[in-house]
XYZ file of C-alpha atoms in Angstrom:
663
model
C 109.276 145.092 87.167
C 107.484 145.189 83.815
C 108.833 147.124 80.872
C 106.499 149.251 78.793
C 106.402 148.884 75.023
C 108.329 152.126 74.542
C 111.121 151.004 76.869
C 111.327 147.629 75.192
C 111.436 149.221 71.751
C 114.267 151.443 72.953
C 116.207 148.437 74.238
C 115.752 146.632 70.937
C 116.855 149.604 68.885
C 119.862 150.108 71.148
C 120.751 146.452 70.702
C 120.510 146.785 66.930
C 122.951 149.698 67.036
C 125.347 148.134 69.551
C 125.449 144.698 67.942
C 127.617 145.668 64.955
C 130.110 147.276 67.364
C 130.176 144.122 69.452
C 130.596 142.072 66.309
C 133.450 144.318 65.139
C 135.271 143.814 68.430
C 134.786 140.090 68.224
C 135.820 139.728 64.618
C 133.683 138.954 61.575
C 130.524 137.020 62.141
C 130.503 133.742 60.210
C 127.777 133.616 57.606
C 124.956 131.187 58.340
C 124.243 128.635 55.641
C 121.625 129.986 53.258
C 119.413 132.947 54.045
C 118.727 132.703 57.797
C 115.629 134.885 57.560
C 114.015 132.308 55.308
C 115.218 129.176 57.148
C 112.525 126.587 57.702
C 112.360 123.486 59.812
C 113.450 121.373 56.848
C 116.722 123.321 56.789
C 117.336 123.816 60.513
C 116.160 120.427 61.811
C 115.024 117.298 59.983
C 111.263 117.313 59.518
C 111.009 113.911 61.193
C 112.720 114.986 64.435
C 110.887 115.624 67.726
C 112.234 116.498 71.177
C 109.242 116.606 73.504
C 108.105 112.982 73.165
C 111.083 111.566 75.126
C 112.937 114.706 76.303
C 115.654 114.118 73.739
C 115.760 114.474 69.985
C 114.584 111.420 68.044
C 112.829 110.569 64.804
C 109.057 110.900 64.830
C 108.847 107.272 63.731
C 110.791 106.213 66.856
C 108.842 108.381 69.302
C 106.593 106.555 71.810
C 103.654 108.781 70.830
C 101.566 109.921 67.899
C 103.229 113.181 66.821
C 102.389 116.084 64.501
C 104.817 118.911 63.745
C 103.652 122.323 62.522
C 106.410 124.511 61.101
C 106.959 128.248 60.779
C 106.379 127.789 57.046
C 102.865 126.492 57.774
C 102.199 129.462 60.066
C 103.054 131.955 57.325
C 101.311 130.075 54.526
C 97.940 129.820 56.277
C 97.893 133.109 58.176
C 97.775 131.615 61.661
C 97.428 134.380 64.268
C 97.501 132.431 67.545
C 98.463 129.035 68.892
C 94.731 128.248 68.813
C 94.718 128.786 65.025
C 97.680 126.435 64.687
C 96.128 123.677 66.802
C 92.732 123.988 65.097
C 94.322 122.462 62.007
C 95.958 119.529 63.827
C 94.429 116.068 63.697
C 92.051 115.385 66.593
C 92.108 118.931 68.056
C 89.472 121.677 68.073
C 88.947 124.948 69.929
C 86.099 126.774 71.680
C 85.942 130.543 72.192
C 83.612 132.034 74.812
C 84.583 135.565 73.700
C 87.022 135.863 76.581
C 89.298 132.799 76.621
C 90.030 130.092 74.045
C 89.801 126.430 75.096
C 91.457 123.432 73.486
C 89.612 120.172 72.879
C 91.417 116.879 72.338
C 89.924 113.603 71.173
C 86.356 114.568 71.959
C 86.959 116.165 75.347
C 86.644 119.893 76.003
C 85.068 121.681 78.899
C 84.528 125.410 78.384
C 85.941 127.217 81.456
C 88.518 124.519 82.336
C 91.316 126.858 81.105
C 93.187 124.067 79.238
C 94.438 122.458 82.441
C 94.471 118.985 80.863
C 97.011 119.884 78.174
C 100.626 120.660 79.068
C 102.161 123.504 77.068
C 105.920 124.057 76.990
C 107.964 126.854 75.457
C 111.427 125.497 74.684
C 110.813 122.903 77.401
C 109.618 125.420 80.012
C 106.234 124.635 81.584
C 103.681 127.397 80.884
C 100.658 126.110 82.874
C 100.234 128.312 85.948
C 100.001 127.230 89.617
C 96.536 128.663 90.374
C 94.191 127.328 87.677
C 96.636 125.085 85.811
C 95.793 127.209 82.783
C 97.680 127.195 79.502
C 96.595 130.055 77.247
C 96.347 129.629 73.465
C 94.361 132.664 72.200
C 95.254 136.351 72.280
C 95.921 135.760 75.986
C 98.901 133.492 75.135
C 102.404 134.518 76.145
C 104.151 134.046 72.783
C 103.778 135.746 69.401
C 103.397 133.054 66.723
C 105.899 134.915 64.513
C 108.571 133.755 66.971
C 107.708 130.071 66.565
C 110.074 127.801 64.670
C 107.951 124.700 65.111
C 105.184 123.258 67.294
C 105.491 119.643 68.440
C 102.057 118.158 69.159
C 102.497 114.972 71.184
C 99.251 113.081 71.711
C 98.407 110.821 74.587
C 99.278 110.692 78.287
C 102.797 111.884 79.134
C 102.733 112.030 82.929
C 105.478 109.375 82.869
C 107.817 112.208 81.817
C 106.090 115.477 82.689
C 103.768 114.874 85.641
C 100.508 116.779 86.011
C 98.525 118.322 83.129
C 100.161 116.022 80.533
C 96.742 114.356 80.430
C 95.679 114.389 76.794
C 99.033 115.452 75.429
C 102.004 117.796 75.432
C 102.534 120.761 73.114
C 106.163 121.848 72.933
C 106.661 125.197 71.194
C 110.190 125.711 69.881
C 111.107 129.354 69.316
C 113.278 130.982 66.654
C 116.864 131.730 67.595
C 118.994 134.745 66.817
C 120.563 133.067 63.772
C 117.107 132.641 62.232
C 116.219 136.317 62.649
C 119.723 137.715 62.032
C 119.093 141.440 62.073
C 116.112 143.693 62.645
C 112.617 142.491 61.784
C 109.551 144.731 61.822
C 105.989 143.543 61.407
C 102.644 145.301 61.433
C 99.104 144.369 60.542
C 95.630 145.789 60.311
C 92.548 143.628 60.681
C 88.797 143.575 61.163
C 87.198 144.908 64.350
C 89.552 147.906 64.442
C 92.482 145.622 65.231
C 96.157 146.533 64.926
C 99.358 144.764 65.867
C 103.032 145.748 65.712
C 106.149 143.682 66.397
C 109.842 144.509 66.515
C 112.397 141.693 66.743
C 116.172 141.589 66.684
C 118.484 138.601 66.370
C 122.240 138.208 66.090
C 125.090 135.732 66.431
C 128.651 136.673 67.338
C 132.050 135.149 66.800
C 132.503 134.430 70.518
C 129.424 132.173 70.430
C 126.894 134.584 71.918
C 123.465 134.461 70.279
C 120.555 136.763 71.081
C 116.924 137.054 70.067
C 114.734 139.898 71.368
C 111.131 140.653 70.475
C 108.246 142.840 71.588
C 104.656 142.737 70.306
C 101.828 145.128 71.105
C 98.257 144.982 69.816
C 94.772 146.279 70.414
C 91.311 145.613 69.050
C 88.211 147.754 69.429
C 86.040 144.655 69.203
C 82.685 144.444 67.514
C 78.971 144.980 67.964
C 77.497 141.658 69.104
C 73.881 140.511 69.348
C 72.752 137.940 71.920
C 69.150 136.795 71.643
C 69.054 135.824 75.326
C 69.365 139.499 76.333
C 66.582 140.612 73.963
C 63.832 139.074 76.089
C 61.377 141.470 77.780
C 60.723 138.806 80.445
C 64.415 138.703 81.389
C 65.271 141.529 83.836
C 68.897 141.365 82.703
C 67.988 142.219 79.097
C 69.284 145.538 77.801
C 69.936 147.503 74.615
C 67.899 145.106 72.509
C 70.394 142.291 73.175
C 73.263 144.234 71.598
C 76.626 144.552 73.375
C 78.323 147.759 72.244
C 82.072 148.292 72.648
C 82.304 145.414 75.133
C 84.566 143.099 73.147
C 87.849 145.033 73.183
C 91.211 143.267 73.439
C 94.696 144.635 74.229
C 97.926 142.751 74.772
C 101.705 143.129 74.996
C 104.291 140.361 74.692
C 108.021 140.284 75.276
C 110.520 137.471 74.699
C 114.286 137.550 75.119
C 116.612 134.588 74.553
C 120.380 134.700 75.085
C 122.555 131.663 74.394
C 126.269 131.241 75.014
C 127.978 127.880 74.696
C 125.940 125.486 76.867
C 123.865 128.148 78.636
C 120.531 129.591 77.536
C 118.703 132.337 79.400
C 115.138 133.016 78.329
C 112.655 135.519 79.745
C 109.060 135.984 78.645
C 106.339 138.406 79.677
C 102.793 139.053 78.541
C 99.762 141.091 79.574
C 96.285 140.789 78.089
C 93.187 142.813 79.045
C 89.878 141.724 77.521
C 86.358 143.125 77.614
C 83.673 140.463 78.187
C 80.567 140.975 76.031
C 78.660 137.852 77.183
C 77.763 139.055 80.731
C 78.823 135.772 82.400
C 78.132 134.781 86.032
C 74.901 136.808 86.096
C 76.636 140.156 85.563
C 75.139 143.314 84.064
C 74.798 143.074 80.286
C 76.280 145.622 77.865
C 78.712 147.206 80.312
C 82.363 147.608 79.319
C 83.463 147.372 82.963
C 83.134 143.578 82.790
C 86.685 142.557 81.909
C 89.658 140.347 82.753
C 93.383 140.989 82.991
C 96.003 138.225 82.781
C 99.746 138.747 83.260
C 102.350 136.029 82.857
C 106.129 136.294 83.371
C 108.976 133.799 83.564
C 112.754 133.569 83.539
C 114.467 130.291 82.690
C 118.191 129.472 82.852
C 119.116 126.212 81.128
C 122.400 124.346 80.932
C 122.489 121.692 78.185
C 125.646 119.864 77.187
C 126.403 116.905 75.008
C 128.908 114.862 77.038
C 129.830 112.713 74.065
C 128.177 111.132 71.036
C 126.007 108.977 73.300
C 125.179 111.086 76.350
C 123.863 114.522 77.267
C 122.921 116.377 80.443
C 120.436 119.162 81.129
C 119.872 121.360 84.155
C 117.304 124.105 84.526
C 116.278 126.658 87.156
C 113.362 129.031 86.705
C 111.082 131.589 88.297
C 107.463 132.159 87.196
C 104.735 134.609 88.030
C 101.024 134.811 87.167
C 98.452 137.470 88.034
C 94.736 137.471 87.243
C 92.141 140.167 87.817
C 88.483 139.828 86.945
C 86.066 142.754 87.225
C 82.393 141.772 87.184
C 79.477 144.181 87.538
C 76.415 142.994 89.483
C 73.076 144.676 90.101
C 72.360 143.510 93.661
C 71.022 146.362 93.737
C 72.785 148.741 93.801
C 75.088 148.149 90.824
C 78.376 146.989 92.387
C 81.741 145.994 90.984
C 82.969 142.625 92.233
C 86.699 142.023 91.780
C 88.482 138.696 92.052
C 92.246 138.410 91.961
C 94.752 135.573 91.962
C 98.520 135.695 92.463
C 100.810 132.804 91.623
C 104.576 132.824 92.250
C 106.726 129.739 91.915
C 110.300 128.664 91.340
C 111.886 125.323 90.650
C 114.448 123.296 88.844
C 115.064 120.081 86.992
C 117.967 117.824 86.115
C 118.059 115.239 83.336
C 120.585 112.747 81.996
C 120.267 110.714 78.795
C 122.719 108.095 77.563
C 122.865 105.324 74.992
C 124.408 102.063 76.135
C 124.343 99.123 73.774
C 120.720 98.506 72.781
C 119.392 100.807 75.491
C 118.800 104.562 75.625
C 118.231 105.589 79.227
C 116.720 108.888 80.395
C 116.522 109.800 84.070
C 115.467 113.042 85.674
C 113.987 114.853 88.650
C 111.946 118.039 89.091
C 111.173 120.225 92.087
C 108.729 123.132 92.348
C 108.087 125.469 95.268
C 104.792 127.347 94.974
C 105.621 130.279 97.208
C 102.378 132.100 96.517
C 98.970 130.704 95.501
C 96.621 133.445 96.668
C 93.009 134.229 95.876
C 90.863 137.215 96.878
C 87.265 138.184 96.086
C 85.635 141.443 97.150
C 82.999 144.028 96.341
C 84.741 147.322 95.644
C 82.097 149.952 96.485
C 80.540 149.443 98.938
C 83.409 147.272 100.138
C 82.761 143.705 101.267
C 85.359 140.938 101.498
C 84.091 137.489 100.466
C 87.294 135.490 100.375
C 90.975 136.051 101.078
C 93.208 132.990 101.044
C 96.984 132.655 100.981
C 98.389 129.245 100.132
C 101.766 127.748 99.357
C 102.906 124.225 98.543
C 105.738 122.063 97.260
C 105.641 119.274 94.704
C 108.339 117.120 93.147
C 108.780 114.185 90.835
C 111.329 111.781 89.441
C 111.232 109.746 86.231
C 113.069 107.020 84.358
C 112.653 105.876 80.763
C 114.369 103.071 78.890
C 114.248 102.737 75.119
C 115.333 99.196 74.292
C 115.947 97.934 70.753
C 116.148 94.122 70.822
C 116.356 94.120 67.016
C 116.718 96.538 64.134
C 112.960 96.504 63.534
C 111.598 96.566 67.084
C 111.897 99.174 69.838
C 110.331 98.952 73.279
C 109.995 102.135 75.342
C 109.081 101.953 79.012
C 108.730 105.052 81.181
C 107.757 105.544 84.812
C 107.392 108.655 86.961
C 106.471 109.232 90.599
C 105.092 112.612 91.760
C 104.412 113.868 95.255
C 101.888 116.606 96.119
C 101.055 118.105 99.474
C 97.355 118.163 98.607
C 96.678 114.502 97.833
C 99.925 112.540 98.258
C 101.816 110.522 95.691
C 101.025 109.064 92.294
C 102.984 106.806 89.930
C 102.284 106.749 86.202
C 103.728 104.427 83.521
C 103.918 104.513 79.726
C 104.703 101.550 77.487
C 105.267 101.623 73.733
C 106.066 98.930 71.181
C 107.403 100.401 67.929
C 107.761 97.987 65.017
C 109.165 98.665 61.532
C 108.225 95.705 59.322
C 109.514 97.618 56.288
C 111.859 100.563 55.835
C 109.100 103.157 55.435
C 106.412 101.552 57.609
C 105.968 102.083 61.338
C 103.467 100.382 63.621
C 103.092 101.585 67.220
C 101.214 100.117 70.163
C 100.950 102.758 72.904
C 99.689 102.211 76.446
C 99.757 104.871 79.132
C 98.379 106.399 82.272
C 98.342 110.039 83.368
C 96.955 112.269 86.093
C 95.910 115.846 86.672
C 96.418 117.211 90.163
C 93.566 119.358 91.526
C 94.563 122.983 91.172
C 94.483 125.607 93.908
C 91.261 127.123 92.583
C 89.461 123.770 92.748
C 90.846 122.942 96.199
C 90.135 126.211 97.985
C 87.535 128.137 95.939
C 85.174 130.232 98.090
C 83.045 128.819 100.886
C 82.938 125.466 99.119
C 86.596 124.595 99.593
C 87.436 120.897 99.312
C 91.052 120.294 100.430
C 90.489 116.508 100.251
C 89.929 116.636 96.484
C 91.828 113.899 94.648
C 93.575 113.734 91.279
C 91.932 112.844 87.971
C 93.269 109.763 86.194
C 93.244 108.595 82.599
C 94.225 105.272 81.022
C 94.716 105.054 77.269
C 95.495 102.612 74.527
C 96.355 103.498 70.941
C 97.483 101.801 67.739
C 99.295 103.985 65.189
C 100.274 103.129 61.610
C 102.537 105.453 59.605
C 103.529 104.863 55.993
C 105.966 106.930 53.924
C 106.144 106.663 50.139
C 108.979 107.717 47.845
C 106.843 110.261 45.959
C 106.607 112.555 49.018
C 103.431 111.001 50.357
C 102.834 110.263 54.023
C 99.846 108.385 55.438
C 99.046 107.986 59.120
C 96.160 106.420 60.965
C 95.363 105.584 64.552
C 92.691 104.000 66.718
C 92.477 105.111 70.335
C 90.535 104.458 73.501
C 90.664 106.132 76.877
C 88.907 105.981 80.224
C 88.882 108.840 82.738
C 88.103 108.248 86.421
C 87.584 110.702 89.294
C 86.986 113.571 86.881
C 86.868 116.847 88.815
C 83.540 118.628 88.365
C 81.746 121.463 90.124
C 78.857 120.132 92.208
C 76.066 122.721 92.338
C 74.427 121.054 95.337
C 77.461 121.283 97.621
C 78.930 124.395 95.973
C 82.385 122.841 95.627
C 84.525 120.806 93.261
C 84.359 117.024 93.668
C 85.634 113.853 91.971
C 82.291 113.027 90.370
C 82.481 111.720 86.834
C 83.880 108.975 84.645
C 84.299 109.353 80.888
C 84.957 106.849 78.112
C 86.019 107.581 74.537
C 86.733 105.548 71.412
C 87.896 106.957 68.094
C 89.862 106.677 64.876
C 92.017 109.236 63.064
C 93.445 109.487 59.562
C 95.993 111.829 58.013
C 97.494 112.216 54.541
C 100.143 114.596 53.201
C 101.450 114.977 49.664
C 104.206 117.342 48.554
C 105.142 118.187 44.978
C 108.490 119.528 43.806
C 106.902 122.775 42.615
C 105.998 123.678 46.195
C 102.424 122.405 46.113
C 101.514 120.935 49.508
C 98.301 119.105 50.419
C 97.360 117.908 53.917
C 94.155 116.184 54.905
C 93.080 114.742 58.244
C 89.846 113.360 59.658
C 88.696 112.132 63.071
C 85.680 110.129 64.200
C 85.118 109.748 67.937
C 82.467 109.035 70.553
C 83.039 110.378 74.032
C 80.467 109.523 76.679
C 79.683 110.072 80.336
C 79.699 106.586 81.869
C 76.995 107.513 84.422
C 74.204 107.631 81.816
C 76.071 106.785 78.582
C 75.223 110.224 77.168
C 77.467 112.052 74.709
C 79.617 114.683 76.365
C 78.779 118.305 75.755
C 81.033 120.188 73.323
C 82.217 116.891 71.837
C 82.020 116.666 68.020
C 81.833 113.179 66.597
C 83.562 114.188 63.374
C 86.399 116.577 62.587
C 87.925 117.231 59.186
C 90.818 119.515 58.251
C 92.348 120.268 54.842
C 95.179 122.641 53.943
C 96.391 123.284 50.417
C 99.282 125.528 49.426
C 99.524 126.529 45.757
C 102.458 128.577 44.386
C 101.126 131.181 41.964
C 104.441 132.675 40.904
C 107.313 130.509 42.049
C 108.431 131.259 45.602
C 107.347 134.885 45.408
C 103.550 134.414 45.576
C 101.428 131.599 46.977
C 97.852 130.922 48.039
C 97.194 128.927 51.195
C 93.686 127.550 51.687
C 92.396 125.908 54.849
C 89.067 124.106 55.301
C 87.815 123.083 58.732
C 84.794 120.876 59.344
C 83.345 120.409 62.825
C 80.220 118.323 63.317
C 77.352 119.044 65.679
C 78.082 119.438 69.388
C 75.724 118.936 72.285
C 75.154 121.940 74.561
C 74.463 122.108 78.295
C 70.763 122.747 77.600
C 70.552 119.572 75.486
C 70.444 121.403 72.150
C 73.047 121.157 69.376
C 75.267 123.785 67.809
C 75.005 122.420 64.282
C 77.953 121.414 62.116
C 79.885 123.944 60.062
C 82.606 124.342 57.463
C 85.058 127.225 57.678
C 87.230 128.308 54.746
C 90.277 130.523 55.286
C 92.403 131.932 52.480
C 95.858 133.570 52.713
C 97.833 135.163 49.880
C 101.527 135.413 50.733
C 103.871 137.576 48.669
C 107.573 137.275 49.459
C 110.194 139.908 48.693
C 107.911 142.597 47.302
C 110.968 144.706 47.935
C 114.235 143.639 49.497
C 113.284 141.806 52.719
C 109.612 142.851 52.518
C 106.770 140.297 52.724
C 103.041 140.945 52.443
C 100.228 138.607 53.427
C 96.479 139.091 53.105
C 94.076 136.710 54.812
C 90.323 136.200 54.739
C 88.927 134.122 57.602
C 85.521 132.464 57.391
C 85.596 133.295 53.696
C 82.064 131.956 53.089
C 80.687 134.072 55.970
C 79.159 131.112 57.826
C 77.022 131.644 60.911
C 78.124 129.270 63.651
C 78.548 129.111 67.397
C 80.371 127.316 70.203
C 78.676 125.803 73.267
C 78.530 128.032 76.330
C 79.411 126.914 79.837
C 77.649 127.042 83.205
C 78.976 130.595 83.472
C 76.840 131.849 80.572
C 73.182 132.570 79.983
C 73.882 131.833 76.308
C 73.589 128.155 75.402
C 75.421 128.841 72.126
C 77.915 131.704 71.761
C 78.130 133.149 68.218
C 81.560 133.295 66.576
C 83.163 135.712 64.140
C 81.735 136.123 60.661
C 83.933 136.915 57.655
C 86.963 138.976 58.682
C 90.358 139.937 57.283
C 93.976 140.687 58.136
C 96.672 142.451 56.091
C 100.223 142.055 57.338
C 103.607 143.492 56.378
C 106.942 142.073 57.550
C 110.211 143.828 56.784
C 113.624 142.324 57.472
C 116.788 144.421 57.546
């Protein structure tokens, strides 16, 4: 049962009233070190620590991957609104927005309409990708409010040796804020362009008996904007209407809820989100300029985790969970007559995992197993009036996997990490995927990594059983990668990092128009180099710069992939204007030209975003003001096969003003 925003707000307010009584019964609450409302990653966890790379906490320099960490401080400084905003600034990543969903590209590979199924997203270790499309949402459709993020661990490269399917190009582990970091009531509200508003209420507390809680609810809506599409301003196109202008067809509404309760070794977390979005682009041949074209996505989960440190050298983890996903798409077609087609998908699944890590001599061993029962993987497509049923399928399946990793340090300067995982799927059978890393420290502040790995992506239910073109014999995609990483730290707060990577994808799943079904059709090859630099000054000045050059090609004809920029550049610069109380955060993003499906190019562009952040205007009150696309650049993202538009225009200059008040 879903709770409405009013009910959730009531629960939060009740908790804020009851908590002091609970605390009084339990005795005085010990004061957290420093001001918990202002705690950053540097204070809570060392900046060079990462969990997701090996499923236990280790230094970034010892991780068998190339890792970037984005902190809550970065999120506030640069006015990031979604996980997509956060990842857009990370080395080697870029996003595409088709004005309905946001897609993540990694190392030159991004297919609009693939729903991010080749990136694994975790929230506090819990898998977010659903069991219908394998989707992992990162835009306004995402499940988590970014204000609840403590840090984001971006782990590049194949990680199927630990996580199984979808850990194809990388793993993104989002670590949330705990009750001790909120410590009280926190209210936030903002107003933005396109008649957009958002409100959040959060409550966090710790008690003497060890109980810790964090509760949060966010609700938002946007009226959207008036959009012009040249393709629908063509008198020869029977679908053209309203001079190519979509009016009131870009609205967006969402609600998010997160609750985390921790006591001793147990953590219970529940998350819920619902997003309804108007589609202004008239995809799939639908009627243009009609607000009835829209999608609804709902995502819920409950996760109970037991994590205990056995001793200084060993720890255990157990987890059980239940997840649910629902999708509804309403699409208006003029057959004639004008008819509403509705497609729906229901995904229910439960599962568990167990993991044990222990250090023994020069070895650190990690072993684990996972099991997932997909009790519902249903799809239905129908015309509503007059009624006609096109497809109605009910599926269920079971998959499981087991993994083992050994981190061996034959000397103080050399570490060898070897991981191996076997997964079993009802649809295509078993697959085994290794990862090997050599990590060498020739000097105290220098790290050289050689990373070799293999990963897979299992065909999802949609690809296996979609419509009349079902293909239950569809196989898994496979990727093999090699990467060299060099990281250098200097004493004057300077960090340099560079990498060279190569990957080959075989049996890439693609939709075959001729047969009307998904097939293992393509092979892709990519080569690239990346560079990153960060410099911090004692006064709070922070400069980050990264650049990527890559070539990603279809091996069939050696052509560049669509939506694959050769060059990416990102720069962020934080400048304190009045000590800690006022700062200016500037972000520059460069994306080079990208090839479209029609063989054209989008053109390169530079975006400039500016955020002014004022802390403690009054006691506990922060104000931020952001301008996005400050220079008002015209630019667009490539469309997909679903769209008449070859290039989909993106937002011009827009703003957000945000207030956050902590009690």
